[in-house]
Coordinates of C-alpha atoms in Angstrom, one line a residue:
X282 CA 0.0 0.0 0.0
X283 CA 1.3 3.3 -0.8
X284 CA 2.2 6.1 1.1
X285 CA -1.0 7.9 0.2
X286 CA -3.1 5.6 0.4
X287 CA -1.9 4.2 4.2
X288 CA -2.6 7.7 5.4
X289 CA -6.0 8.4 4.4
X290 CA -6.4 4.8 5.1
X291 CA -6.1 6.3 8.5
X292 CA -8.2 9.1 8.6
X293 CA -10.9 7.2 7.6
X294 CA -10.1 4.7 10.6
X295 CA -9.6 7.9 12.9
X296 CA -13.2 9.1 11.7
X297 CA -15.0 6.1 12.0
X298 CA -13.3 5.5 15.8
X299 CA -14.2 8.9 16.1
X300 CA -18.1 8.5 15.3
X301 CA -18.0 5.1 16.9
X302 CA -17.0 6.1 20.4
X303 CA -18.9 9.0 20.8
X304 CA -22.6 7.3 19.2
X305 CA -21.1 5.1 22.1
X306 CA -20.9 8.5 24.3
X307 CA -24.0 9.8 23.2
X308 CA -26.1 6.9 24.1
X309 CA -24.6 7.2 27.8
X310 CA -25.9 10.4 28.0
X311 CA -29.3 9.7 26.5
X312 CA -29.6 6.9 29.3
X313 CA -28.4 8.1 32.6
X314 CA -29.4 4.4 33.6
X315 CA -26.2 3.4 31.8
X316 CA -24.1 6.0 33.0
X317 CA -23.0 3.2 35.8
X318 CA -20.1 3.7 38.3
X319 CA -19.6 0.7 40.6
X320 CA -17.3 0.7 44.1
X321 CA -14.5 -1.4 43.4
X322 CA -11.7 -0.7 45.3
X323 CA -9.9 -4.1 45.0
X324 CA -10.3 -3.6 41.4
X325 CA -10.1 -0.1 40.9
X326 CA -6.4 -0.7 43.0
X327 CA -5.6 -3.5 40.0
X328 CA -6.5 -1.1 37.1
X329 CA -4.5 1.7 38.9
X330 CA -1.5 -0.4 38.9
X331 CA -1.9 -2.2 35.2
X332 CA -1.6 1.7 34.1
X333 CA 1.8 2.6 36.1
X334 CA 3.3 -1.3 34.7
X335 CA 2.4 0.4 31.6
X336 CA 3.4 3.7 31.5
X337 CA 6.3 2.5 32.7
X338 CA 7.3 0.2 30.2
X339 CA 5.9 2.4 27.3
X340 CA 8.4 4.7 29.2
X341 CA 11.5 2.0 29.3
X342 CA 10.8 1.0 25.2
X343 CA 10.9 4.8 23.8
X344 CA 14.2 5.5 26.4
X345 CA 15.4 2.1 24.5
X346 CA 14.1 3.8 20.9
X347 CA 15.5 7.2 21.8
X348 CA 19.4 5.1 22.0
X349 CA 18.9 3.7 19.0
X350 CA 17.6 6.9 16.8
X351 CA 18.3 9.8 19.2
X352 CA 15.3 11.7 18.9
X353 CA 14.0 14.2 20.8
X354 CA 10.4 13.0 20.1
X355 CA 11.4 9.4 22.1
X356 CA 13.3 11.0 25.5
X357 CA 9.8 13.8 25.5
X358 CA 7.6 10.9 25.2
X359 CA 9.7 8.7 27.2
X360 CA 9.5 11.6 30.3
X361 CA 5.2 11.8 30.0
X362 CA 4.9 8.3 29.9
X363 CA 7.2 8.1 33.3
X364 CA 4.8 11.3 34.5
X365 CA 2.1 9.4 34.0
X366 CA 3.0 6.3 35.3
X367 CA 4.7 7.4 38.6
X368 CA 1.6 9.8 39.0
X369 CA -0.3 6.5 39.4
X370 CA 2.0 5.1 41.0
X371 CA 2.9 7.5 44.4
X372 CA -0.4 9.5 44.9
X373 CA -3.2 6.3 43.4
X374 CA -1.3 2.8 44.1
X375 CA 0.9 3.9 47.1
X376 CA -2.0 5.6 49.0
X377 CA -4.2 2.5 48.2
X378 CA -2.2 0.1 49.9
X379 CA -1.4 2.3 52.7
X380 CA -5.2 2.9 52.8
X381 CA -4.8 6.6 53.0
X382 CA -6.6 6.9 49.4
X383 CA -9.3 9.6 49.2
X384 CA -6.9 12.2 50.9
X385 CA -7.5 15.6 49.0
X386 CA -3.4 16.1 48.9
X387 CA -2.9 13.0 47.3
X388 CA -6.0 13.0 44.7
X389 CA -5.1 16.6 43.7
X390 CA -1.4 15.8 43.3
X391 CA -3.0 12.2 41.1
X392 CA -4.9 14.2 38.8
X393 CA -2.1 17.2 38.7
X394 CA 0.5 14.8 38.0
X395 CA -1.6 12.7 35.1
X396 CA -2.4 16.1 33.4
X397 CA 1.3 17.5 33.3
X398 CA 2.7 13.6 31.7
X399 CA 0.0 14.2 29.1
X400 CA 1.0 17.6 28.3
X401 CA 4.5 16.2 28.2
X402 CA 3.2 13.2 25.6
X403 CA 1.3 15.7 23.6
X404 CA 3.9 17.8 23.1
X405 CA 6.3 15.2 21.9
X406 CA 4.7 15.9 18.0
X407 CA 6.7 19.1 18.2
X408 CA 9.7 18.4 19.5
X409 CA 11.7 17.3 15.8
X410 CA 15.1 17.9 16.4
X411 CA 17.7 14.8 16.7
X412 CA 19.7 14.9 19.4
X413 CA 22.8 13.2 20.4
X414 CA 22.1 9.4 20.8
X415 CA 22.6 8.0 25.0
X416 CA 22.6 5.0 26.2
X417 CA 18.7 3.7 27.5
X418 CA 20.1 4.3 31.1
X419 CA 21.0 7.7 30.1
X420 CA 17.3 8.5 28.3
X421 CA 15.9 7.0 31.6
X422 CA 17.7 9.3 33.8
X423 CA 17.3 12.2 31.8
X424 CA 13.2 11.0 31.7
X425 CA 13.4 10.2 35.2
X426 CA 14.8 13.0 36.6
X427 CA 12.0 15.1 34.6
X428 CA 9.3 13.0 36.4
X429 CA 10.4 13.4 39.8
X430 CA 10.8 17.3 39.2
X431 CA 7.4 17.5 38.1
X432 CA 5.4 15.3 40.6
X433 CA 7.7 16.8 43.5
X434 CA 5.8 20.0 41.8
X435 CA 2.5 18.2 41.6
X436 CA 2.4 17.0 45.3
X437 CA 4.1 20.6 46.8
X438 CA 1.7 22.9 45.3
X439 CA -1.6 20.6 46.8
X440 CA 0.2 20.4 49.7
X441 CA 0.3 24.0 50.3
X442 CA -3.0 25.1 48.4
X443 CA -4.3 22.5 50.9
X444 CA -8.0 23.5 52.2
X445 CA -8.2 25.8 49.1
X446 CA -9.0 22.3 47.1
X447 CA -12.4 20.9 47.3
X448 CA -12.4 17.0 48.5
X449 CA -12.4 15.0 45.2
X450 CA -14.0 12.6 47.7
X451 CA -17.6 14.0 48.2
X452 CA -19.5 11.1 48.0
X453 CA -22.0 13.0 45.9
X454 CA -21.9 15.3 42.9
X455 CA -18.1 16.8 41.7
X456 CA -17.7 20.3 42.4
X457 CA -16.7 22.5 39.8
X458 CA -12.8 22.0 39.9
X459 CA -13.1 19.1 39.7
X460 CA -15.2 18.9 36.4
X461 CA -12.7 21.6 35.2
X462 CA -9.6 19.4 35.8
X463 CA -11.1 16.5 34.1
X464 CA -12.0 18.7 31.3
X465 CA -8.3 20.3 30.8
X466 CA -7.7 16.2 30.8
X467 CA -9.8 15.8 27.6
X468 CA -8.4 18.7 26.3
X469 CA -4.9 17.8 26.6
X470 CA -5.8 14.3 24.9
X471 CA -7.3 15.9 22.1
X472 CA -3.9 18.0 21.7
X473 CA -2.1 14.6 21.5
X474 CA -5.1 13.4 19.2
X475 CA -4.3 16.7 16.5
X476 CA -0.7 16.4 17.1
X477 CA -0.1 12.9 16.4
X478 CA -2.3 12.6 13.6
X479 CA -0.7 15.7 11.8
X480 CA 2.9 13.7 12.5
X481 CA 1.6 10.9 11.1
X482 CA 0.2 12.8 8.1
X483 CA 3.2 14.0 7.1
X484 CA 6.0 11.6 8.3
X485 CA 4.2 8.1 8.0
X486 CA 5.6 7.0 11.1
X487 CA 3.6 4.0 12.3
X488 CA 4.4 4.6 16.0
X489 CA 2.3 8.1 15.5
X490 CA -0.5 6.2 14.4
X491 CA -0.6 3.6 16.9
X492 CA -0.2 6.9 19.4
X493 CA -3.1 8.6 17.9
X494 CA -5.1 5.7 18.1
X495 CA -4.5 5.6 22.0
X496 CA -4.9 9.3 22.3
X497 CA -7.9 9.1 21.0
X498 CA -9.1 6.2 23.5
X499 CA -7.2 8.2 25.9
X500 CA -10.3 11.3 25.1
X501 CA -13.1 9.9 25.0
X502 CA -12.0 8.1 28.9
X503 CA -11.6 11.4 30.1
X504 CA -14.9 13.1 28.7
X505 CA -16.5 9.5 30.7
X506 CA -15.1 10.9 33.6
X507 CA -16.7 14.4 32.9
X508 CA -19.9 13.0 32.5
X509 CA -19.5 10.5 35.0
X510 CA -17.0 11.6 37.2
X511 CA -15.2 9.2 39.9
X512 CA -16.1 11.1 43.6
X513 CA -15.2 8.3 45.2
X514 CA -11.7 6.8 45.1
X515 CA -12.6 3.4 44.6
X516 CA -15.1 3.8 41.7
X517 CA -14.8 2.4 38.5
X518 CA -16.7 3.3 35.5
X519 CA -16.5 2.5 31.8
X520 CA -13.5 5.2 31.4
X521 CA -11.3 3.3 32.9
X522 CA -11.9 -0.1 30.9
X523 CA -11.2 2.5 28.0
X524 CA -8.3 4.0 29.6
X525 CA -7.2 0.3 29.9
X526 CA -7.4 -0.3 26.1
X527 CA -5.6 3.0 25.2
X528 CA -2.6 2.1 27.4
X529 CA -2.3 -1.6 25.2
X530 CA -2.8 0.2 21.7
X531 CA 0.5 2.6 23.0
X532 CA 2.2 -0.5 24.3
X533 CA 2.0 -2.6 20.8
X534 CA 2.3 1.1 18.9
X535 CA 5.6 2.0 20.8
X536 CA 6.9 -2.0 21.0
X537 CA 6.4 -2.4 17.3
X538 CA 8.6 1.1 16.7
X539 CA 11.5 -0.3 18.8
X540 CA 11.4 -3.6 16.9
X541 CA 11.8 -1.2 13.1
X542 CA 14.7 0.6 14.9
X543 CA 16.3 -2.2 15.8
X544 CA 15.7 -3.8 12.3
X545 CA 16.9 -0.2 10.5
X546 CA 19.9 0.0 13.0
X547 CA 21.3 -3.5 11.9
X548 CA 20.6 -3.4 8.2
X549 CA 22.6 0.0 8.4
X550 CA 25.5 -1.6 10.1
X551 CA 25.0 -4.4 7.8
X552 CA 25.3 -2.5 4.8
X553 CA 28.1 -0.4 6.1
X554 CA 30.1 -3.7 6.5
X555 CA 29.4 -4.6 2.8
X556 CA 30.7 -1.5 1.7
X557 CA 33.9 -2.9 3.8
X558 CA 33.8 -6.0 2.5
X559 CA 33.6 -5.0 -1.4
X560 CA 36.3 -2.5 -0.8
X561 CA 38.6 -5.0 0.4
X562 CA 37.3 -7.4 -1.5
X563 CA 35.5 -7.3 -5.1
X564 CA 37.1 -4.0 -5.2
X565 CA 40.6 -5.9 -5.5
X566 CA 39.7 -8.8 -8.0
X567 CA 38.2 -5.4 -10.2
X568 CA 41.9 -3.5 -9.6
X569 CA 43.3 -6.8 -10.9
X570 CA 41.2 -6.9 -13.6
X571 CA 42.7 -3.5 -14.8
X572 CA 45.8 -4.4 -14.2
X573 CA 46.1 -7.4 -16.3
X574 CA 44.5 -5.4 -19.4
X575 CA 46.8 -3.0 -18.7
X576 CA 49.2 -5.7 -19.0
X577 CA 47.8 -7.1 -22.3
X578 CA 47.9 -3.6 -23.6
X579 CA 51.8 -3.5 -22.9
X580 CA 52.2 -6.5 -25.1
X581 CA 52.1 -9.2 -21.7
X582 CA 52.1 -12.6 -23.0
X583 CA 48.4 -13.5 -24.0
X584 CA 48.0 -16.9 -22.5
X585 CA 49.3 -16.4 -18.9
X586 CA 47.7 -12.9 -18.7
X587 CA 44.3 -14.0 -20.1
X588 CA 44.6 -16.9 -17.2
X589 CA 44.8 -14.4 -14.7
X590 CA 42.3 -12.1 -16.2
X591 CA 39.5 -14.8 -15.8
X592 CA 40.7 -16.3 -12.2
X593 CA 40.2 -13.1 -11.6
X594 CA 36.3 -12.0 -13.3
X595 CA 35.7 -15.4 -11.8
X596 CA 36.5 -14.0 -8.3
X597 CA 34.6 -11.2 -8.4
X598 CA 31.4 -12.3 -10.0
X599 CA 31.2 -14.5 -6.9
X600 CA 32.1 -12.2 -4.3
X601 CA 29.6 -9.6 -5.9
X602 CA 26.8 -12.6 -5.2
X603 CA 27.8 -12.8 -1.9
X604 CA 27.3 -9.6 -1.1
X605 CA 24.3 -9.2 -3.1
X606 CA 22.9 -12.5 -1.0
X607 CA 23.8 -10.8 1.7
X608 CA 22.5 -7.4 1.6
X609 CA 19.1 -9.3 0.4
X610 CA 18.7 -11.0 3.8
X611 CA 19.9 -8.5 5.5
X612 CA 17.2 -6.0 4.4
X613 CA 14.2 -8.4 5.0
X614 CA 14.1 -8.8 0.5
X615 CA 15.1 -12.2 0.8
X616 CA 14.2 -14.4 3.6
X617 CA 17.0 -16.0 5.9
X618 CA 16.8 -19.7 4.6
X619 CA 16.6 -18.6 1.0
X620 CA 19.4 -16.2 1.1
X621 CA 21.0 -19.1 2.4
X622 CA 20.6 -21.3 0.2
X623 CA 21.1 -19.3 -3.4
X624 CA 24.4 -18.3 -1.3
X625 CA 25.2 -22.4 -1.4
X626 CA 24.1 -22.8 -4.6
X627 CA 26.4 -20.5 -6.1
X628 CA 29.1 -21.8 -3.7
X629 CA 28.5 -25.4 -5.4
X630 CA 27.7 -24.6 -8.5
X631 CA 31.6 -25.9 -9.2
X632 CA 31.3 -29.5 -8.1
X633 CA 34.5 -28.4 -5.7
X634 CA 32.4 -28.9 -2.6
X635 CA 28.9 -30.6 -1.8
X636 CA 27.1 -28.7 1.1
X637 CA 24.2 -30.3 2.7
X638 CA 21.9 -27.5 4.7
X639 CA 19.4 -28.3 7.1
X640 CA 17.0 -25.4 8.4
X641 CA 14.4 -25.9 11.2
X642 CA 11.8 -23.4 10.1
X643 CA 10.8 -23.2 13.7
X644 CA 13.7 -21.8 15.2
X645 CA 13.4 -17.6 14.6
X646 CA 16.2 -15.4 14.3
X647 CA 16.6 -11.5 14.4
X648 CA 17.4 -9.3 12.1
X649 CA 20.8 -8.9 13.7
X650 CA 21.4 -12.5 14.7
X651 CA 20.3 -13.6 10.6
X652 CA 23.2 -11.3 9.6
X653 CA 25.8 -12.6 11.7
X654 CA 24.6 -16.0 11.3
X655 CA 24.9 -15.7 7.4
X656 CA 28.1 -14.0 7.4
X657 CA 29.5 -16.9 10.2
X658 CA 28.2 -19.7 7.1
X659 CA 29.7 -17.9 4.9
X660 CA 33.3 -17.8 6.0
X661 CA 33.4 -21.5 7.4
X662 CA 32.3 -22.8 4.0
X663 CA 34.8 -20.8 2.7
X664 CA 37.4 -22.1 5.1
X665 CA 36.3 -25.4 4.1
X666 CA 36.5 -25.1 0.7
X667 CA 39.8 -23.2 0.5
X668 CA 42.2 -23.9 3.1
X669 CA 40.7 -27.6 4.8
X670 CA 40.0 -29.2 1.0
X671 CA 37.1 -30.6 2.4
X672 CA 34.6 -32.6 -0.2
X673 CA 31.5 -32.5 2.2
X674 CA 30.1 -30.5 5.0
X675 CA 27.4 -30.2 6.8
X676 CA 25.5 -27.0 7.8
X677 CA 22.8 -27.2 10.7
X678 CA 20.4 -24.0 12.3
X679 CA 18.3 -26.3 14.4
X680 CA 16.6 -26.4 18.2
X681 CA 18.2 -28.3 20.9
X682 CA 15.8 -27.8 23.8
X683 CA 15.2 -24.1 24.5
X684 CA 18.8 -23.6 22.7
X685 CA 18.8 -22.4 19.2
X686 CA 22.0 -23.7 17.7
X687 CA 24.1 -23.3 14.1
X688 CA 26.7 -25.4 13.1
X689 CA 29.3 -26.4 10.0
X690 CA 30.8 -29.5 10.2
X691 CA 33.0 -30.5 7.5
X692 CA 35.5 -33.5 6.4
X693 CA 38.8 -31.9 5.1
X694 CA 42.3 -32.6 6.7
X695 CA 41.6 -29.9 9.4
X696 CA 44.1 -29.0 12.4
X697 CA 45.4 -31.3 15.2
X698 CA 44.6 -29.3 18.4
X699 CA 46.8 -26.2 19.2
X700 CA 48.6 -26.7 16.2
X701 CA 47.4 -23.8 14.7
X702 CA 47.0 -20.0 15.4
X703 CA 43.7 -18.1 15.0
X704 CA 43.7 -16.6 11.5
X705 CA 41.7 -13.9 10.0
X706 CA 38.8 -15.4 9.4
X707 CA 38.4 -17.2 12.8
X708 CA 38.5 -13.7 14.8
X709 CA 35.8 -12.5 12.5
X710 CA 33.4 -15.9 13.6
X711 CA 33.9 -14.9 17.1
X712 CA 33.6 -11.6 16.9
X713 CA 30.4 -12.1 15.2
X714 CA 29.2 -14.6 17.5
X715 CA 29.9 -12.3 20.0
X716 CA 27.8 -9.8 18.6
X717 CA 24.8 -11.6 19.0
X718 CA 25.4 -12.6 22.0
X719 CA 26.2 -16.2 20.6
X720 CA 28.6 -18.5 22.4
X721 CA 31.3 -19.8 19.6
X722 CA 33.1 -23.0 20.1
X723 CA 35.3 -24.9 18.0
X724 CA 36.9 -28.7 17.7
X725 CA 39.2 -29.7 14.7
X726 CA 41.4 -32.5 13.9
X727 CA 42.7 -34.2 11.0
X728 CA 39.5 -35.6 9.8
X729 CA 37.8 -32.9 10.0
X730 CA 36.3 -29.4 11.7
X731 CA 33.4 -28.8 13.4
X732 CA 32.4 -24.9 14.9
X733 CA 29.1 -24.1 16.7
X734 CA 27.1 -21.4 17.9
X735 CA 24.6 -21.3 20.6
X736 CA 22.7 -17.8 20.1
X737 CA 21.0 -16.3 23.0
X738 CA 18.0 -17.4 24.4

């Protein structure tokens, strides 16, 4: 689907969300009968705490998102999310436990605290410049530090208005404060609503979609909570089951960002390491190329030159396939197993050596981990081929239990144990492996080599 057509694809959703919640609204209002708030404190205290565990982690995945693309967008959002949550947190969960809820101190401070996270969310559609990238720990600090400033704020000025407050905890009908916090509540949601749609209108970022999905949950809670407001603080009504569903469309929206910047980070480093690999690479058998016409041009003998002149196009037609093999699996073009095995095909295609390959299409691997894993194949077959003169071997991505496992076993002469120092080659295994977090083991003797990799679990 193109561009175009995913965004007004998602107007049209936005609309029909739109007229669908508040038809849902409207018939509330029609039938004060429905308009139903029950006393559930156990389970009022269980919603209260589902909503910190996920403004929380909403909060840890966009600090995790902000390393990875260093965005001020992610540490903004990141900060209101940690608002929000610690908001529920200290002045709902806390006092709930300690059975001090209802406290006017505590219930100001709550809705205070949940009104300056969402301005903090709603303004993260206008914050656009890149920043330099931290490490998660750092965005969480940073975000953290934020969200202790502000609810410190939050519980200090309804400390001191004190008195001044009405009691959120009448019993009866909400005073007029009260109606006019929830309000500014709506109308900070719909700010998130405009501003994340607009985002996703012109960048078609998903994550601003999924956001503006949630935001829009997120308004049509709060103007349930205008119409039926919560004067008691164990009540429940059918805002908070909507609040609920908002805070799982942000989790899969902002979970389902950090899995693209993961994927975009790797096929960047990926594609860096081709450039790498052609220049040391195809990039010679090319120079030598040149060089032998140059040769042929200076009157070289014909036979001898020619000889090199094709060992050489040879060379770098297959190391151009490679690469090209490569850069398909790495970019999500090509799945894994068939990148794979084109990548043995050509590698066969000779007769020199016969390479059996055995995938279990069970066992899932990153974007990352299929990367290293393919590069890893590659450079043992080519060990075995070139410097073991092996006839057969053996290559295995398989589950062993709850361990996901590759290995290449092969049958040439191979080295007696110690006998050899680590080339080239075997660094770059390890150091892939290591990457991945894989664990990279090797046993070799004259009849033959065998290296493994367990991957992470």
């Amino acid at each position: 689907m193109r561009s175009r057509d995913r965004i007004d694809a998602f107007l049209w959703g936005q609309a029909l969300l739109t007229c669908l919640l508040g038809a849902a609204l409207a018939l509330f209002l029609s039938y004060p009968s429905l308009r139903s708030v029950w006393e559930l404190p156990q389970l009022k205290l269980v919603l209260a705490t589902l909503f910190a565990l996920a403004g929380l982690l909403i909060g840890l995945l966009t600090a995790t998102r902000f390393a990875i693309d260093g965005r001020r967008f992610d540490l903004v959002l990141c900060a209101g999310s940690l608002v929000t949550a610690g908001s529920w947190l200290a002045f709902s969960v806390a006092p709930a436990i300690a059975e001090t809820q209802g406290h006017r101190t505590e219930s100001w401070a709550a809705v205070v605290g949940r009104i300056a996270g969402w301005m903090l969310i709603a303004a993260a559609p206008f914050a656009r410049v890149r920043v330099r990238r931290a490490s998660p720990e750092a965005a969480l600090a940073i975000a953290g530090s934020a969200c202790v400033v502000v609810l410190a704020l939050a519980w200090g000025a309804s400390r001191a208005l004190g008195s001044t407050l009405p009691d959120l905890d009448t019993g009866g009908a909400a005073p007029p404060p009260v109606m006019g916090a929830l309000a500014a509540q709506g109308l900070v949601h719909l700010l998130a609503v405009i501003g994340f749609s607009d985002r996703y209108r012109t960048r078609g970022e998903d994550l601003d979609r999924w956001l503006a999905l949630g935001s829009t949950l997120m308004l049509f809670a709060s103007l349930h909570y205008v119409f039926t407001p919560l004067v008691r603080a164990g009540d429940v009504s059918q805002g908070d089951f909507l609040q609920l569903l908002a805070y799982c469309v942000l989790l899969v929206g902002v979970w389902r960002a950090i899995r693209e910047s993961e994927f975009g980070r790797a096929v960047a480093e990926e594609r860096a390491r081709l450039a790498r690999e052609i220049h040391d690479g195809l990039a010679q058998y090319l120079f030598a190329i040149s060089a032998n016409v140059s040769l042929l041009e200076g009157g070289a003998d014909t036979d001898e030159t020619l000889a090199r002149l094709r060992d050489a196009a040879t060379a770098a037609q297959q190391e151009a396939r490679y690469a090209i093999l490569a850069l398909s699996s790495a970019s999500g073009r090509s799945p894994f197993a068939t990148a794979l095995r084109r990548y043995v095909d050509v590698l066969t295609a000779d007769g020199a050596l016969a390479v059996e390959l055995a995938i279990d299409e069970s066992v899932r691997l990153s974007a990352d981990e299929q990367i290293e894993v393919f590069r890893i194949v590659q450079e043992g077959l080519a060990n075995a081929r070139k410097h073991a003169g092996a006839g057969r071997a053996l290559v295995e991505v398989a589950g062993r239990g709850r361990r996901r496992v590759v290995s290449i076993r092969d049958d040439g002469h191979g080295f007696a144990p110690g006998a050899a120092t680590e080339g080239l080659g075997l660094r770059s295994m390890r150091q892939r492996a290591a990457s991945i977090g894989g664990a990279f083991s090797l046993e070799s003797s004259p009849r033959g080599t065998a290296l493994e990799v367990v991957l992470r679990t």
